[in-house]
């Protein structure tokens, strides 16, 4: 369903009512575009979600699981060599770069934050079977792990092309017992209450970042940067700071082969408003409203739409969105490997790649936090076999930058 292209965004006041999403609406975005037969199921899920938000016993159990099983809190790591690299290229001037290390979570990504919480809801509802869909496999691994822990049967759906690209995650899912039921959504899309649930359970990222920033330098971050596919890791970091306009929110989309190539996943840059997977948001579509297949070297960013709240943040001007190409993401991944000994996922590498454009524009002392949303061992074969790999030879491991 196609909608008119939006006017040029202007910064407007974001109220608590709009920010939190009244009945799943963020301005004109969100909602429940589903058959009538599903409304009661979604209403029941919404009621249970609202209950667990105020259930002390559930919250204690979730906090314990996040600490002892997921491994939270994750570090806010000062990337000193990466910081010095960008300062060296800018006459000694530039920001301090910190990484929110979501790659250190159990399962290797931020996805487990939401998966364990929703699996607990499924068990609370008396469900014995959980179903999930995954692209890069990180949500599939997280769901399979959470279900194994809670003794729930699990079925994961994954496209054949994604299975070929992310074979290591497929093996992990099988090992964890992923073979109905409760549908465990992994990102901030779909009909209400799905986007709000995932956003809520991922918001631990931003809450920790605020506390850790206060401990490290006695203030807030100045700039937050996250990759944007459909939006779970970005909203997880941004949500805590949306009301604070002195904190810049920067989302980085997958530019693929370039925005004019039609081989990209830059929904917010090139998409129009429409309805997809039960919600209204920006999406990639042709003149007849048919979905255009997305592309990205980061498989987890290959989605033709984006969450309704991120769409709202675009229209209000509260968040900024940019894109980087496949090559830029691969170069950024290799750079972090060589300078910090950290292997980021190709999804997170899109956020890291934008530093090349961002850092020269920022004064010395600016605190930048990049969400390193997942680890890149799943992408290692693709990185090593890629024609851009020789770039890594420019930075021997022993080089002192």
Tab-separated table of C-alpha atoms in Angstrom:
chain	number	residue	atom	x	y	z
A	1	UNK	CA	0.000	0.000	0.000
A	2	UNK	CA	1.694	3.151	-1.199
A	3	UNK	CA	1.498	6.496	0.549
A	4	UNK	CA	2.585	9.973	-0.657
A	5	UNK	CA	6.217	10.949	-0.200
A	6	UNK	CA	6.692	12.933	3.006
A	7	UNK	CA	7.693	16.609	3.011
A	8	UNK	CA	11.193	17.674	4.031
A	9	UNK	CA	11.647	16.850	7.750
A	10	UNK	CA	11.626	19.661	10.283
A	11	UNK	CA	12.664	19.372	13.909
A	12	UNK	CA	9.525	19.344	16.050
A	13	UNK	CA	8.741	18.680	19.671
A	14	UNK	CA	8.534	14.966	20.433
A	15	UNK	CA	6.047	14.418	23.236
A	16	UNK	CA	6.152	11.500	25.665
A	17	UNK	CA	2.818	10.399	24.255
A	18	UNK	CA	4.169	10.159	20.701
A	19	UNK	CA	7.590	8.862	21.719
A	20	UNK	CA	6.225	5.912	23.660
A	21	UNK	CA	3.634	5.126	21.023
A	22	UNK	CA	-0.005	5.421	22.052
A	23	UNK	CA	-1.608	2.157	20.948
A	24	UNK	CA	1.372	1.563	18.725
A	25	UNK	CA	1.152	4.833	16.801
A	26	UNK	CA	4.147	7.118	16.289
A	27	UNK	CA	2.651	10.067	14.474
A	28	UNK	CA	1.293	8.560	11.266
A	29	UNK	CA	3.443	5.433	11.605
A	30	UNK	CA	2.783	2.081	13.253
A	31	UNK	CA	-0.627	0.572	13.892
A	32	UNK	CA	-2.123	-2.861	13.236
A	33	UNK	CA	-2.673	-3.633	9.552
A	34	UNK	CA	-3.665	-7.262	9.975
A	35	UNK	CA	-6.707	-9.510	9.389
A	36	UNK	CA	-9.453	-9.158	11.981
A	37	UNK	CA	-8.789	-12.722	13.166
A	38	UNK	CA	-5.370	-11.629	14.487
A	39	UNK	CA	-6.566	-8.597	16.426
A	40	UNK	CA	-7.568	-10.558	19.523
A	41	UNK	CA	-4.214	-12.371	19.573
A	42	UNK	CA	-2.327	-9.086	19.359
A	43	UNK	CA	-4.558	-7.530	22.015
A	44	UNK	CA	-3.875	-10.433	24.375
A	45	UNK	CA	-0.154	-10.103	23.731
A	46	UNK	CA	-0.312	-6.362	24.410
A	47	UNK	CA	-2.154	-6.954	27.678
A	48	UNK	CA	0.463	-9.474	28.819
A	49	UNK	CA	3.288	-7.141	27.792
A	50	UNK	CA	1.779	-4.320	29.859
A	51	UNK	CA	1.459	-6.673	32.814
A	52	UNK	CA	5.090	-7.824	32.783
A	53	UNK	CA	6.312	-4.238	32.616
A	54	UNK	CA	4.875	-3.717	36.095
A	55	UNK	CA	5.341	-7.229	37.489
A	56	UNK	CA	8.150	-7.053	40.048
A	57	UNK	CA	8.714	-10.809	40.016
A	58	UNK	CA	9.077	-10.897	36.235
A	59	UNK	CA	11.424	-7.908	36.230
A	60	UNK	CA	13.665	-9.478	38.874
A	61	UNK	CA	13.777	-12.738	36.903
A	62	UNK	CA	14.587	-10.843	33.702
A	63	UNK	CA	17.328	-8.798	35.375
A	64	UNK	CA	18.851	-12.010	36.730
A	65	UNK	CA	18.760	-13.656	33.300
A	66	UNK	CA	20.328	-10.617	31.663
A	67	UNK	CA	23.115	-10.599	34.232
A	68	UNK	CA	23.854	-14.307	34.689
A	69	UNK	CA	22.856	-15.770	31.312
A	70	UNK	CA	23.238	-12.977	28.767
A	71	UNK	CA	26.318	-11.529	30.490
A	72	UNK	CA	25.187	-7.937	31.015
A	73	UNK	CA	26.247	-5.313	31.512
A	74	UNK	CA	28.366	-5.079	28.377
A	75	UNK	CA	31.422	-2.800	28.430
A	76	UNK	CA	31.526	0.742	27.126
A	77	UNK	CA	34.976	0.389	25.599
A	78	UNK	CA	37.281	3.299	24.756
A	79	UNK	CA	38.690	2.519	21.286
A	80	UNK	CA	41.962	4.356	21.807
A	81	UNK	CA	43.792	3.265	18.652
A	82	UNK	CA	40.730	3.913	16.487
A	83	UNK	CA	40.400	7.335	18.104
A	84	UNK	CA	44.058	8.097	17.415
A	85	UNK	CA	43.726	6.893	13.837
A	86	UNK	CA	41.043	9.479	13.067
A	87	UNK	CA	42.869	12.199	15.003
A	88	UNK	CA	46.054	11.472	13.050
A	89	UNK	CA	44.128	11.974	9.822
A	90	UNK	CA	42.777	15.318	11.096
A	91	UNK	CA	45.855	17.101	12.457
A	92	UNK	CA	45.420	15.711	15.951
A	93	UNK	CA	41.838	16.931	16.295
A	94	UNK	CA	38.746	14.797	16.734
A	95	UNK	CA	36.362	12.989	19.059
A	96	UNK	CA	36.873	10.157	21.515
A	97	UNK	CA	35.285	6.961	20.216
A	98	UNK	CA	33.631	4.436	22.509
A	99	UNK	CA	32.103	1.106	21.519
A	100	UNK	CA	29.074	-0.340	23.285
A	101	UNK	CA	30.163	-3.987	23.191
A	102	UNK	CA	26.923	-5.811	22.457
A	103	UNK	CA	29.044	-8.312	20.548
A	104	UNK	CA	30.097	-9.726	23.931
A	105	UNK	CA	26.586	-10.862	24.823
A	106	UNK	CA	25.808	-14.582	24.933
A	107	UNK	CA	25.176	-15.548	21.324
A	108	UNK	CA	27.341	-12.747	19.994
A	109	UNK	CA	24.814	-9.959	19.440
A	110	UNK	CA	22.235	-7.658	20.999
A	111	UNK	CA	19.412	-9.972	19.890
A	112	UNK	CA	19.503	-12.061	23.077
A	113	UNK	CA	18.291	-9.068	25.162
A	114	UNK	CA	14.885	-9.302	23.528
A	115	UNK	CA	14.833	-13.047	22.893
A	116	UNK	CA	15.231	-14.057	26.534
A	117	UNK	CA	12.535	-11.598	27.644
A	118	UNK	CA	9.998	-12.722	25.046
A	119	UNK	CA	10.762	-16.394	25.686
A	120	UNK	CA	9.954	-15.739	29.341
A	121	UNK	CA	6.641	-14.185	28.264
A	122	UNK	CA	5.900	-17.203	26.076
A	123	UNK	CA	6.462	-19.520	29.016
A	124	UNK	CA	4.389	-17.285	31.276
A	125	UNK	CA	1.532	-17.580	28.748
A	126	UNK	CA	1.782	-21.356	28.872
A	127	UNK	CA	3.170	-21.739	25.367
A	128	UNK	CA	5.391	-24.728	24.678
A	129	UNK	CA	6.424	-23.871	21.127
A	130	UNK	CA	8.182	-20.793	19.791
A	131	UNK	CA	8.547	-19.741	16.153
A	132	UNK	CA	10.962	-17.122	14.834
A	133	UNK	CA	12.311	-15.877	11.508
A	134	UNK	CA	15.903	-14.775	10.977
A	135	UNK	CA	18.067	-13.291	8.243
A	136	UNK	CA	21.674	-13.027	9.423
A	137	UNK	CA	20.955	-15.749	11.956
A	138	UNK	CA	21.719	-13.737	15.086
A	139	UNK	CA	18.062	-13.587	16.131
A	140	UNK	CA	17.715	-17.284	15.333
A	141	UNK	CA	20.677	-18.179	17.523
A	142	UNK	CA	19.397	-15.964	20.339
A	143	UNK	CA	15.893	-17.436	20.157
A	144	UNK	CA	17.169	-21.010	20.045
A	145	UNK	CA	19.404	-20.341	23.048
A	146	UNK	CA	16.617	-18.717	25.068
A	147	UNK	CA	14.237	-21.561	24.275
A	148	UNK	CA	16.815	-24.179	25.226
A	149	UNK	CA	17.311	-22.462	28.573
A	150	UNK	CA	13.563	-22.266	29.253
A	151	UNK	CA	12.709	-25.749	27.931
A	152	UNK	CA	10.632	-24.477	25.004
A	153	UNK	CA	10.490	-26.148	21.607
A	154	UNK	CA	11.701	-23.880	18.844
A	155	UNK	CA	11.329	-23.602	15.073
A	156	UNK	CA	13.429	-21.082	13.129
A	157	UNK	CA	12.642	-20.011	9.572
A	158	UNK	CA	15.580	-18.835	7.464
A	159	UNK	CA	15.793	-18.139	3.719
A	160	UNK	CA	17.949	-20.466	1.616
A	161	UNK	CA	20.237	-17.632	0.458
A	162	UNK	CA	20.672	-16.479	4.046
A	163	UNK	CA	21.466	-20.066	5.081
A	164	UNK	CA	24.278	-20.151	2.528
A	165	UNK	CA	25.676	-16.787	3.644
A	166	UNK	CA	25.376	-17.435	7.386
A	167	UNK	CA	26.072	-21.170	7.617
A	168	UNK	CA	27.905	-20.879	10.963
A	169	UNK	CA	24.805	-19.465	12.664
A	170	UNK	CA	22.689	-22.215	11.108
A	171	UNK	CA	24.912	-24.832	12.757
A	172	UNK	CA	24.540	-23.082	16.119
A	173	UNK	CA	20.742	-23.014	15.807
A	174	UNK	CA	20.641	-26.748	15.112
A	175	UNK	CA	22.973	-27.425	18.029
A	176	UNK	CA	20.689	-25.438	20.336
A	177	UNK	CA	17.607	-27.473	19.316
A	178	UNK	CA	15.779	-25.118	16.957
A	179	UNK	CA	13.411	-27.330	15.040
A	180	UNK	CA	2.844	-23.621	17.413
A	181	UNK	CA	3.129	-21.474	19.254
A	182	UNK	CA	4.504	-18.122	20.200
A	183	UNK	CA	5.953	-15.978	17.411
A	184	UNK	CA	9.069	-14.343	18.812
A	185	UNK	CA	9.747	-11.210	16.806
A	186	UNK	CA	13.314	-9.989	16.752
A	187	UNK	CA	13.067	-6.402	15.614
A	188	UNK	CA	11.026	-3.210	15.878
A	189	UNK	CA	8.665	-3.900	12.967
A	190	UNK	CA	5.297	-5.568	12.586
A	191	UNK	CA	1.898	-4.763	14.078
A	192	UNK	CA	1.561	-3.304	17.551
A	193	UNK	CA	2.666	-4.326	20.178
A	194	UNK	CA	5.644	-6.029	18.480
A	195	UNK	CA	7.758	-2.891	17.813
A	196	UNK	CA	7.182	-1.533	21.309
A	197	UNK	CA	8.033	-4.850	22.948
A	198	UNK	CA	11.347	-5.238	21.148
A	199	UNK	CA	12.233	-1.584	21.735
A	200	UNK	CA	11.504	-1.943	25.443
A	201	UNK	CA	13.611	-5.079	25.863
A	202	UNK	CA	16.505	-3.605	23.863
A	203	UNK	CA	16.447	-0.279	25.720
A	204	UNK	CA	18.784	-1.793	28.293
A	205	UNK	CA	21.580	-0.846	25.856
A	206	UNK	CA	20.928	2.879	26.169
A	207	UNK	CA	20.241	2.715	29.903
A	208	UNK	CA	23.597	1.061	30.520
A	209	UNK	CA	25.312	3.538	28.199
A	210	UNK	CA	23.975	6.471	30.210
A	211	UNK	CA	25.180	5.000	33.485
A	212	UNK	CA	28.577	3.986	32.109
A	213	UNK	CA	29.144	7.381	30.478
A	214	UNK	CA	28.482	9.089	33.797
A	215	UNK	CA	31.016	6.794	35.464
A	216	UNK	CA	33.674	7.293	32.777
A	217	UNK	CA	33.514	11.001	32.056
A	218	UNK	CA	30.760	12.393	34.247
A	219	UNK	CA	28.259	13.232	31.537
A	220	UNK	CA	26.211	12.036	28.592
A	221	UNK	CA	27.447	10.943	25.168
A	222	UNK	CA	27.435	13.724	22.598
A	223	UNK	CA	26.761	11.490	19.603
A	224	UNK	CA	25.234	8.017	19.320
A	225	UNK	CA	25.801	5.990	16.145
A	226	UNK	CA	24.126	2.710	15.167
A	227	UNK	CA	23.491	0.757	12.004
A	228	UNK	CA	19.887	0.642	10.796
A	229	UNK	CA	18.276	-2.315	9.091
A	230	UNK	CA	14.846	-2.619	10.577
A	231	UNK	CA	16.045	-0.913	13.739
A	232	UNK	CA	16.305	-2.953	16.958
A	233	UNK	CA	19.899	-2.135	17.886
A	234	UNK	CA	19.504	1.523	16.917
A	235	UNK	CA	16.388	2.047	19.028
A	236	UNK	CA	17.962	0.049	21.835
A	237	UNK	CA	20.719	2.657	22.011
A	238	UNK	CA	18.701	5.763	21.065
A	239	UNK	CA	15.549	5.353	23.133
A	240	UNK	CA	17.046	6.402	26.453
A	241	UNK	CA	18.217	9.724	24.950
A	242	UNK	CA	15.374	10.699	22.606
A	243	UNK	CA	14.149	13.540	24.848
A	244	UNK	CA	17.640	15.037	25.186
A	245	UNK	CA	18.168	17.129	22.077
A	246	UNK	CA	21.806	17.840	22.885
A	247	UNK	CA	22.560	14.175	22.131
A	248	UNK	CA	22.783	13.528	18.390
A	249	UNK	CA	21.198	10.297	17.151
A	250	UNK	CA	22.753	8.981	13.933
A	251	UNK	CA	21.468	5.932	12.102
A	252	UNK	CA	23.538	4.420	9.289
A	253	UNK	CA	21.796	2.462	6.549
A	254	UNK	CA	23.223	-0.020	4.073
A	255	UNK	CA	24.116	1.804	0.859
A	256	UNK	CA	25.077	-1.424	-0.901
A	257	UNK	CA	26.541	-0.643	-4.331
A	258	UNK	CA	25.384	2.973	-4.039
A	259	UNK	CA	22.039	4.709	-3.622
A	260	UNK	CA	21.576	5.112	-7.379
A	261	UNK	CA	22.261	1.436	-8.085
A	262	UNK	CA	18.974	0.019	-6.737
A	263	UNK	CA	21.198	-2.478	-4.918
A	264	UNK	CA	20.952	-1.135	-1.383
A	265	UNK	CA	18.861	-1.289	1.797
A	266	UNK	CA	18.634	2.463	2.431
A	267	UNK	CA	14.936	2.550	3.253
A	268	UNK	CA	14.920	5.913	5.015
A	269	UNK	CA	16.994	7.568	2.302
A	270	UNK	CA	15.177	6.182	-0.723
A	271	UNK	CA	11.900	4.705	0.496
A	272	UNK	CA	8.316	5.944	0.575
A	273	UNK	CA	5.642	5.526	3.213
A	274	UNK	CA	3.580	2.356	2.943
A	275	UNK	CA	2.323	-0.695	4.795
A	276	UNK	CA	4.417	-3.848	5.154
A	277	UNK	CA	4.315	-6.703	7.641
A	278	UNK	CA	1.359	-5.189	9.441
A	279	UNK	CA	2.643	-1.680	10.106
A	280	UNK	CA	2.985	1.685	8.391
A	281	UNK	CA	6.547	2.893	7.899
A	282	UNK	CA	9.042	3.783	5.223
A	283	UNK	CA	9.730	0.972	2.768
A	284	UNK	CA	11.413	0.263	-0.550
A	285	UNK	CA	8.741	-0.016	-3.234
A	286	UNK	CA	8.262	0.677	-6.913
A	287	UNK	CA	5.717	2.977	-8.587
A	288	UNK	CA	3.048	0.291	-8.264
A	289	UNK	CA	3.699	-0.259	-4.575
A	290	UNK	CA	5.512	-3.584	-5.079
A	291	UNK	CA	8.407	-4.335	-2.721
A	292	UNK	CA	11.920	-3.795	-4.113
A	293	UNK	CA	14.414	-6.434	-2.989
A	294	UNK	CA	17.038	-4.923	-0.672
A	295	UNK	CA	20.772	-5.617	-0.816
A	296	UNK	CA	23.615	-5.364	1.686
A	297	UNK	CA	26.857	-7.156	2.399
A	298	UNK	CA	25.524	-7.192	5.985
A	299	UNK	CA	22.742	-9.767	5.669
A	300	UNK	CA	20.991	-8.514	8.796
A	301	UNK	CA	20.413	-5.153	7.102
A	302	UNK	CA	18.683	-6.677	4.070
A	303	UNK	CA	15.124	-5.667	4.906
A	304	UNK	CA	12.915	-3.496	2.663
A	305	UNK	CA	11.294	-1.549	5.507
A	306	UNK	CA	12.159	0.037	8.840
A	307	UNK	CA	10.454	0.309	12.213
A	308	UNK	CA	7.650	2.854	12.691
A	309	UNK	CA	9.386	4.673	15.533
A	310	UNK	CA	12.545	5.219	13.486
A	311	UNK	CA	10.322	6.458	10.644
A	312	UNK	CA	8.750	8.910	13.095
A	313	UNK	CA	12.176	10.081	14.269
A	314	UNK	CA	13.055	10.813	10.648
A	315	UNK	CA	9.916	12.866	10.009
A	316	UNK	CA	10.351	14.874	13.211
A	317	UNK	CA	14.034	15.471	12.490
A	318	UNK	CA	15.081	14.064	15.866
A	319	UNK	CA	17.372	11.450	14.303
A	320	UNK	CA	19.775	11.802	11.394
A	321	UNK	CA	20.178	9.053	8.820
A	322	UNK	CA	23.032	8.416	6.419
A	323	UNK	CA	24.288	5.477	4.376
A	324	UNK	CA	27.593	3.775	3.615
A	325	UNK	CA	28.437	1.321	0.850
A	326	UNK	CA	29.389	-2.341	1.071
A	327	UNK	CA	33.016	-1.416	0.430
A	328	UNK	CA	33.052	1.205	3.175
A	329	UNK	CA	31.584	-1.288	5.661
A	330	UNK	CA	34.124	-3.960	4.758
A	331	UNK	CA	36.979	-1.471	5.078
A	332	UNK	CA	35.692	-0.348	8.495
A	333	UNK	CA	35.411	-3.950	9.673
A	334	UNK	CA	39.008	-4.670	8.697
A	335	UNK	CA	40.200	-1.408	10.255
A	336	UNK	CA	38.704	-2.245	13.648
A	337	UNK	CA	40.148	-5.760	13.459
A	338	UNK	CA	43.649	-4.422	12.881
A	339	UNK	CA	43.563	-1.506	15.309
A	340	UNK	CA	41.573	-2.874	18.248
A	341	UNK	CA	41.551	-6.652	17.822
A	342	UNK	CA	37.754	-6.602	17.692
A	343	UNK	CA	35.888	-8.346	14.865
A	344	UNK	CA	32.537	-6.566	14.377
A	345	UNK	CA	29.655	-7.959	12.382
A	346	UNK	CA	29.249	-6.517	8.904
A	347	UNK	CA	26.005	-4.974	10.120
A	348	UNK	CA	27.757	-3.075	12.932
A	349	UNK	CA	30.565	-2.219	10.505
A	350	UNK	CA	28.196	0.121	8.690
A	351	UNK	CA	27.997	2.287	11.815
A	352	UNK	CA	31.774	2.150	12.211
A	353	UNK	CA	32.263	3.132	8.559
A	354	UNK	CA	30.395	6.387	9.067
A	355	UNK	CA	33.092	7.526	11.507
A	356	UNK	CA	35.266	8.275	8.487
A	357	UNK	CA	32.826	11.037	7.515
A	358	UNK	CA	31.728	12.029	10.998
A	359	UNK	CA	35.010	12.426	12.894
A	360	UNK	CA	36.470	15.303	10.815
A	361	UNK	CA	33.346	17.354	11.612
A	362	UNK	CA	33.568	17.012	15.407
A	363	UNK	CA	35.674	19.041	17.852
A	364	UNK	CA	38.248	17.484	20.137
A	365	UNK	CA	36.734	15.994	23.269
A	366	UNK	CA	33.394	15.059	21.711
A	367	UNK	CA	32.219	11.706	23.090
A	368	UNK	CA	30.951	9.364	20.375
A	369	UNK	CA	29.363	6.000	21.221
A	370	UNK	CA	29.014	3.432	18.442
A	371	UNK	CA	26.829	0.408	19.020
A	372	UNK	CA	28.933	-2.639	18.153
A	373	UNK	CA	25.755	-4.674	17.888
A	374	UNK	CA	27.254	-8.041	16.987
A	375	UNK	CA	30.459	-9.963	16.494
A	376	UNK	CA	31.757	-10.823	13.056
A	377	UNK	CA	32.907	-14.418	13.249
A	378	UNK	CA	29.791	-15.304	11.231
A	379	UNK	CA	31.077	-13.002	8.468
A	380	UNK	CA	34.732	-14.076	8.527
A	381	UNK	CA	34.638	-16.110	5.324
A	382	UNK	CA	32.900	-13.318	3.433
A	383	UNK	CA	35.404	-10.743	4.696
A	384	UNK	CA	38.464	-12.851	3.888
A	385	UNK	CA	37.202	-13.781	0.430
A	386	UNK	CA	36.141	-10.276	-0.502
A	387	UNK	CA	38.107	-8.437	-3.164
A	388	UNK	CA	38.593	-5.473	-0.804
A	389	UNK	CA	40.525	-7.554	1.743
A	390	UNK	CA	44.011	-6.261	0.648
A	391	UNK	CA	43.112	-2.960	2.353
A	392	UNK	CA	43.973	-4.649	5.672
A	393	UNK	CA	47.636	-4.861	4.665
A	394	UNK	CA	47.897	-1.104	5.133
A	395	UNK	CA	47.654	-1.605	8.925
A	396	UNK	CA	50.065	-4.246	10.269
A	397	UNK	CA	49.023	-5.422	13.711
A	398	UNK	CA	52.193	-4.022	15.261
A	399	UNK	CA	51.788	-0.546	13.810
A	400	UNK	CA	51.450	2.081	16.529
A	401	UNK	CA	48.845	4.670	15.486
